[in-house]
Coordinates of C-alpha atoms in Angstrom, one line a residue:
S1 CA -27.8 -42.4 -13.2
M2 CA -29.3 -40.2 -14.6
E3 CA -29.4 -41.8 -17.9
L4 CA -31.2 -45.0 -15.6
N5 CA -33.6 -42.6 -13.8
P6 CA -33.6 -38.7 -15.4
S7 CA -36.1 -38.1 -12.1
Y8 CA -33.3 -38.7 -9.5
A9 CA -32.8 -35.3 -8.3
P10 CA -29.1 -36.5 -6.7
A11 CA -27.4 -37.5 -9.4
Y12 CA -28.0 -33.6 -10.6
L13 CA -26.8 -32.6 -7.6
W14 CA -23.3 -34.7 -8.1
Y15 CA -23.3 -33.2 -11.7
A16 CA -24.0 -30.6 -10.8
S17 CA -20.8 -30.2 -8.0
V18 CA -18.5 -32.1 -10.3
V19 CA -18.8 -29.5 -13.1
A20 CA -18.5 -26.4 -10.8
E21 CA -14.8 -27.4 -9.8
S22 CA -14.1 -26.6 -13.9
P23 CA -12.3 -23.6 -14.9
D24 CA -15.3 -21.4 -16.3
R25 CA -17.8 -24.0 -16.5
A26 CA -20.2 -21.9 -13.4
E27 CA -22.9 -21.4 -15.8
E28 CA -23.1 -24.9 -16.8
A29 CA -23.4 -25.9 -13.4
I30 CA -26.6 -23.5 -13.0
E31 CA -28.2 -24.7 -15.7
I32 CA -28.0 -28.2 -14.4
L33 CA -29.1 -27.4 -11.0
R34 CA -31.9 -25.5 -12.2
K35 CA -32.9 -29.0 -13.9
T36 CA -33.0 -30.8 -10.0
L37 CA -35.7 -27.9 -9.1
E38 CA -37.7 -29.1 -11.5
I39 CA -37.0 -32.4 -10.3
D40 CA -37.0 -31.8 -7.1
P41 CA -38.7 -27.5 -6.4
L42 CA -38.2 -27.9 -2.2
S43 CA -33.7 -28.9 -3.2
R44 CA -32.2 -26.2 -0.9
V45 CA -28.7 -27.5 -2.0
A46 CA -30.0 -26.7 -5.6
Q47 CA -31.1 -23.5 -3.8
N48 CA -28.1 -22.8 -2.2
N49 CA -25.3 -23.5 -4.8
I50 CA -27.2 -21.5 -7.7
A51 CA -25.9 -18.2 -5.4
A52 CA -22.6 -19.9 -5.1
N53 CA -22.6 -20.6 -8.9
Y54 CA -23.7 -17.2 -9.5
L55 CA -21.1 -15.8 -6.5
E56 CA -18.0 -17.6 -8.7
L57 CA -19.1 -16.1 -12.0
G58 CA -19.6 -11.7 -9.9
R59 CA -23.5 -11.8 -10.4
Y60 CA -23.2 -10.6 -7.1
D61 CA -27.2 -9.1 -7.2
E62 CA -28.4 -12.3 -8.4
A63 CA -26.2 -14.1 -6.0
A64 CA -28.0 -12.9 -3.3
E65 CA -31.8 -12.4 -4.4
Q66 CA -31.2 -16.3 -5.1
W67 CA -29.7 -16.5 -1.0
R68 CA -33.1 -14.5 0.2
R69 CA -34.9 -17.2 -2.1
L70 CA -33.8 -20.2 0.4
V71 CA -34.0 -18.9 3.5
T72 CA -37.9 -18.2 2.1
L73 CA -38.2 -21.6 1.7
D74 CA -36.7 -22.5 4.6
P75 CA -36.1 -20.1 7.3
D76 CA -34.8 -22.6 10.1
Y77 CA -31.9 -22.8 6.7
P78 CA -28.5 -21.7 8.6
T79 CA -27.2 -22.0 4.9
G80 CA -28.9 -19.5 3.1
Y81 CA -28.5 -16.5 6.5
L82 CA -24.7 -17.0 5.7
G83 CA -24.5 -17.1 2.4
L84 CA -26.6 -12.7 2.3
Y85 CA -24.1 -12.3 6.0
R86 CA -21.0 -13.4 3.8
I87 CA -22.0 -12.0 0.0
N88 CA -22.9 -8.2 2.5
R89 CA -19.5 -8.5 4.3
N90 CA -17.1 -9.3 2.5
V91 CA -18.5 -8.4 -1.6
F92 CA -21.2 -5.2 -0.8
F93 CA -19.3 -4.5 1.9
R94 CA -22.3 -3.5 3.8
L95 CA -21.9 -4.6 7.7
D96 CA -24.6 -3.8 8.7
E97 CA -26.5 -6.3 6.4
A98 CA -23.6 -8.4 7.2
H99 CA -24.5 -8.7 10.7
R100 CA -27.9 -8.4 10.7
W101 CA -27.6 -12.0 8.3
L102 CA -25.4 -13.3 10.7
M103 CA -27.4 -13.6 14.4
K104 CA -30.5 -14.8 11.7
G105 CA -27.9 -17.3 10.9
Y106 CA -26.5 -17.5 14.1
E107 CA -29.8 -18.6 15.7
V108 CA -30.9 -21.4 13.8
S109 CA -27.4 -22.9 13.5
E110 CA -27.9 -23.8 16.7
R111 CA -24.6 -21.7 17.9
D112 CA -22.7 -23.9 15.4
V113 CA -18.9 -23.1 16.2
R114 CA -18.3 -22.1 13.2
T115 CA -21.0 -19.3 13.3
T116 CA -19.4 -18.0 16.5
I117 CA -16.4 -17.3 14.9
E118 CA -17.9 -14.8 12.5
F119 CA -18.4 -13.0 15.1
V120 CA -15.5 -11.8 16.6
W121 CA -14.4 -11.4 12.4
L122 CA -17.6 -9.5 11.9
Y123 CA -17.1 -7.2 14.9
T124 CA -13.5 -7.1 14.7
D125 CA -13.6 -5.4 11.2
L126 CA -16.4 -3.1 12.5
G127 CA -13.5 -1.8 15.0
M128 CA -16.0 -3.2 18.8
D129 CA -13.5 -4.9 20.1
E130 CA -15.7 -5.8 22.9
E131 CA -18.3 -7.1 21.5
A132 CA -15.1 -9.0 19.4
Q133 CA -13.0 -10.0 22.7
R134 CA -16.9 -11.6 23.7
W135 CA -17.3 -14.2 21.5
A136 CA -13.5 -15.0 21.7
R137 CA -14.1 -16.2 25.7
R138 CA -17.5 -17.8 24.5
I139 CA -15.5 -20.6 22.1
T140 CA -12.7 -20.7 24.5
L141 CA -14.9 -21.5 27.4
E142 CA -17.1 -23.8 24.7
S143 CA -15.0 -25.2 22.4
P144 CA -11.6 -25.2 23.9
E145 CA -10.0 -27.7 21.3
H146 CA -11.2 -26.3 18.3
P147 CA -8.5 -25.0 16.6
I148 CA -9.6 -21.4 16.8
A149 CA -9.7 -21.1 20.8
V150 CA -6.4 -21.7 20.6
L151 CA -5.6 -19.0 17.8
L152 CA -7.2 -16.4 19.4
P153 CA -4.7 -15.0 21.7
V154 CA -2.3 -15.1 18.8
F155 CA -4.5 -12.6 16.6
G156 CA -5.2 -11.1 19.3
A157 CA -1.4 -10.1 19.7
A158 CA -0.5 -9.3 17.1
H159 CA -3.5 -7.1 16.7
D160 CA -2.2 -5.9 19.5
K161 CA 1.2 -5.8 17.7
D162 CA 2.8 -7.4 21.4
F163 CA 4.9 -9.6 19.1
A164 CA 7.0 -10.6 21.7
R165 CA 4.1 -12.4 23.1
T166 CA 3.2 -13.1 19.8
D167 CA 6.5 -15.0 19.4
E168 CA 5.8 -16.5 22.4
L169 CA 2.8 -18.2 22.0
T170 CA 3.5 -19.4 18.5
A171 CA 7.1 -20.5 19.2
P172 CA 5.6 -23.7 21.0
L173 CA 2.8 -24.3 18.9
M174 CA 5.0 -25.0 15.2
D175 CA 5.4 -28.5 16.4
S176 CA 2.4 -29.8 16.8
D177 CA -0.9 -30.0 14.3
F178 CA -1.8 -26.3 14.3
A179 CA 1.7 -25.9 11.9
N180 CA -0.7 -27.2 9.5
L181 CA -2.9 -23.4 9.5
T182 CA -1.5 -20.8 7.9
A183 CA -2.8 -18.7 9.6
L184 CA -0.9 -19.8 12.3
R185 CA 2.4 -19.7 10.0
S186 CA 1.9 -15.6 8.8
A187 CA 1.6 -14.6 12.9
R188 CA 4.6 -16.1 13.7
M189 CA 6.7 -14.4 10.1
L190 CA 5.4 -11.4 11.8
A191 CA 6.1 -11.4 14.6
L192 CA 9.5 -12.5 14.1
T193 CA 10.3 -9.7 11.7
M194 CA 8.7 -6.7 13.3
L195 CA 11.8 -8.2 16.1
D196 CA 14.0 -8.9 13.8
R197 CA 14.2 -11.5 13.1
T198 CA 13.8 -11.9 9.7
E199 CA 16.3 -14.5 8.7
E200 CA 13.9 -16.7 11.4
A201 CA 11.1 -15.3 9.3
L202 CA 11.9 -17.2 6.0
A203 CA 12.9 -20.2 8.3
V204 CA 9.1 -21.3 8.6
A205 CA 7.8 -20.5 4.9
R206 CA 11.3 -22.4 4.2
T207 CA 10.3 -25.3 6.1
W208 CA 6.5 -25.3 5.3
N209 CA 5.8 -23.2 2.6
P210 CA 9.2 -23.7 1.0
E211 CA 7.3 -23.2 -3.3
L212 CA 7.5 -19.2 -2.1
L213 CA 11.0 -18.8 -1.4
T214 CA 11.9 -21.2 -5.5
A215 CA 13.6 -18.8 -8.7
E216 CA 9.8 -19.3 -9.6
P217 CA 7.5 -19.3 -6.3
T218 CA 4.4 -21.0 -7.0
V219 CA 1.0 -19.0 -5.2
S220 CA -2.0 -21.1 -5.1
D221 CA -5.2 -20.3 -2.0
N222 CA -3.6 -22.7 0.3
N223 CA -0.7 -20.6 0.4
H224 CA -1.3 -17.1 0.0
D225 CA -1.4 -15.3 3.4
V226 CA 2.4 -17.4 4.3
A227 CA 3.1 -15.8 0.8
D228 CA 2.8 -12.5 2.4
G229 CA 3.9 -13.1 5.5
A230 CA 7.4 -14.2 3.3
L231 CA 6.5 -10.9 1.1
F232 CA 7.2 -8.7 4.2
A233 CA 10.0 -11.0 5.6
L234 CA 12.0 -10.1 2.4
A235 CA 11.3 -6.7 2.1
R236 CA 12.8 -5.8 5.1
L237 CA 15.3 -8.0 4.2
G238 CA 16.1 -6.3 1.6
D239 CA 16.4 -8.3 -0.9
K240 CA 15.0 -7.6 -4.2
P241 CA 14.9 -9.8 -6.8
G242 CA 13.3 -12.9 -4.5
S243 CA 10.6 -10.1 -3.2
D244 CA 10.2 -9.2 -6.8
R245 CA 9.6 -13.0 -8.5
L246 CA 7.5 -13.5 -5.0
A247 CA 5.2 -10.3 -6.2
A248 CA 4.7 -10.8 -9.4
A249 CA 3.4 -14.5 -8.2
M250 CA 1.0 -13.6 -6.1
R251 CA -0.7 -11.1 -8.9
A252 CA -1.1 -14.0 -11.0
H253 CA -2.7 -15.5 -8.2
I254 CA -5.3 -12.5 -7.4
D255 CA -5.3 -12.5 -11.0
R256 CA -6.1 -16.6 -11.4
S257 CA -8.0 -16.9 -8.5
H258 CA -10.2 -13.6 -8.2
G259 CA -11.0 -13.0 -11.9
N260 CA -14.7 -12.8 -10.7
A261 CA -14.0 -10.6 -7.3
S262 CA -15.2 -7.3 -6.7
P263 CA -13.6 -4.6 -8.1
G264 CA -12.7 -3.4 -4.7
Q265 CA -12.2 -7.2 -3.6
V266 CA -9.0 -7.4 -6.4
A267 CA -8.1 -4.2 -5.2
V268 CA -7.3 -5.1 -1.5
H269 CA -5.7 -8.0 -1.7
M270 CA -3.3 -6.6 -4.9
A271 CA -2.6 -3.6 -1.9
I272 CA -2.5 -5.5 1.2
S273 CA 0.4 -7.7 -1.8
A274 CA 2.0 -4.3 -2.8
A275 CA 2.2 -3.1 0.5
A276 CA 4.3 -6.3 2.0
A277 CA 6.7 -5.9 -0.3
G278 CA 7.3 -2.5 0.0
D279 CA 5.7 -0.7 -2.9
S280 CA 4.4 1.7 -0.3
Q281 CA 3.1 4.1 -3.3
R282 CA 1.0 1.5 -5.5
A283 CA 0.0 -0.2 -2.2
V284 CA -1.7 3.7 -1.4
A285 CA -3.2 4.1 -5.2
L286 CA -4.8 0.6 -4.9
Y287 CA -6.8 1.2 -1.1
Q288 CA -7.9 3.9 -2.7
N289 CA -9.3 2.3 -5.2
A290 CA -10.7 0.6 -3.2
V291 CA -12.2 2.8 -0.8
D292 CA -14.0 4.0 -4.5
E293 CA -15.6 1.1 -4.8
G294 CA -17.1 1.0 -1.5
W295 CA -14.3 -0.7 0.7
L296 CA -14.7 -0.3 4.6
G297 CA -12.5 -2.4 5.9
T298 CA -8.2 -2.4 7.7
A299 CA -4.7 -3.4 7.3
E300 CA -3.0 -6.9 8.1
W301 CA -3.8 -8.0 10.5
A302 CA -7.0 -5.7 11.5
W303 CA -4.6 -3.0 11.4
K304 CA -5.8 0.0 10.6
L305 CA -4.1 1.8 7.5
T306 CA -2.2 4.3 9.6
E307 CA -1.5 1.3 11.6
S308 CA -0.6 -0.3 8.5
E309 CA 3.6 -2.2 9.6
Y310 CA 3.9 -3.2 6.0
L311 CA 2.7 0.2 4.7
G312 CA 5.4 1.8 6.3
D313 CA 5.6 5.1 6.2
A314 CA 4.0 5.6 3.9
A315 CA 1.8 4.7 7.4
A316 CA 1.5 8.7 8.5
S317 CA 1.0 9.7 5.0
P318 CA -1.6 12.7 4.0
E319 CA -3.1 10.3 1.9
V320 CA -3.3 7.3 4.1
I321 CA -4.8 9.5 6.5
S322 CA -7.4 11.1 4.4
L323 CA -8.3 7.6 3.1
Q324 CA -8.5 6.3 6.7
A325 CA -10.7 8.6 7.5
Q326 CA -13.3 8.2 4.6
I327 CA -13.2 4.6 6.0
D328 CA -14.0 5.9 9.3
T329 CA -16.7 7.8 8.6
G330 CA -18.5 5.1 6.8
M331 CA -17.6 2.4 9.3
E332 CA -19.0 4.1 11.9
E333 CA -22.5 4.3 9.7
Q334 CA -22.3 1.5 9.4
R335 CA -21.5 0.8 13.5
E336 CA -24.4 2.9 14.5
K337 CA -26.4 0.1 13.0
V338 CA -24.8 -3.0 14.3
R339 CA -25.4 -1.3 18.0
Q340 CA -29.1 -0.2 17.5
Q341 CA -30.0 -4.2 15.8
L342 CA -27.8 -5.2 19.3
A343 CA -30.2 -2.9 21.5
E344 CA -33.6 -4.5 19.7
L345 CA -33.4 -7.4 21.0
G346 CA -33.1 -6.1 24.6
A347 CA -30.5 -6.6 27.7
G348 CA -31.9 -10.0 28.0
A349 CA -31.5 -11.5 24.6
R350 CA -28.0 -11.0 23.9
F351 CA -27.5 -14.8 22.5

């Protein structure tokens, strides 16, 4: 199509998307997208995809600037706002800025359930549990058939460390289509491991993700949540050879799939896996690296580091208590800014 009609912008968009799927070709995809913009300067998709490729390359400031151009180009296009939300939340660790952009995205997205879900996760990250629960109730009422509406009670039980309740909620879902969701499997594995039913936890992985428990485990974007659960179960069972094999596969996956991620992102992913594998000393050092890079997050299942089951006894160590204090201080500053944003909306305008 490009050869027959060099002015046909959709052909360039399609070709750029094909190129972007190939390893190490994001720069080439950006050049093709720039050609698209020469033909169609108002193409929102091209603008967004340029930002996404900058993100893939680890050129975060340029990605953010590109998304800002997009929301200026079309203030009614939610994708630009959501790009700014995600980069501020996941890369820059500016949760107050992420909240500001998410509110704008929600306003123009016609209250799409996928945007609504992000408020649950963001308020959970911020430790604003009342707000998170309010948004969770909205999803349950407005979209009861959505998978997240089914999973929210499971996440809530796991977050509250009510493992018997997590077991009760997940057991019947394992015979439904929801079992295809890796988040459900990992929640069930956590509950069973914490209830000292570790063999049952590993049976979940053997049934749904047997590639994790072979002599040469394979970890991918499609199973890494379950991999952390399997690591935790293997470590609790005392299967060091199995745990070591899976931990090595997880490290290789993180190196492979997070090559352009920010140092803070890489450190925290590595920390969670190290903690799950029982290497608490390495995990604490990695969490310190993440905090030094500006990370203000939580451990597995949105627990504080001092509440982490993966860290075990190390969660009560002076090093972890000090880390948590640093996180709490930074988080309170961001939480206060979010409270101010909500106050500025006024009581009658709370979404």
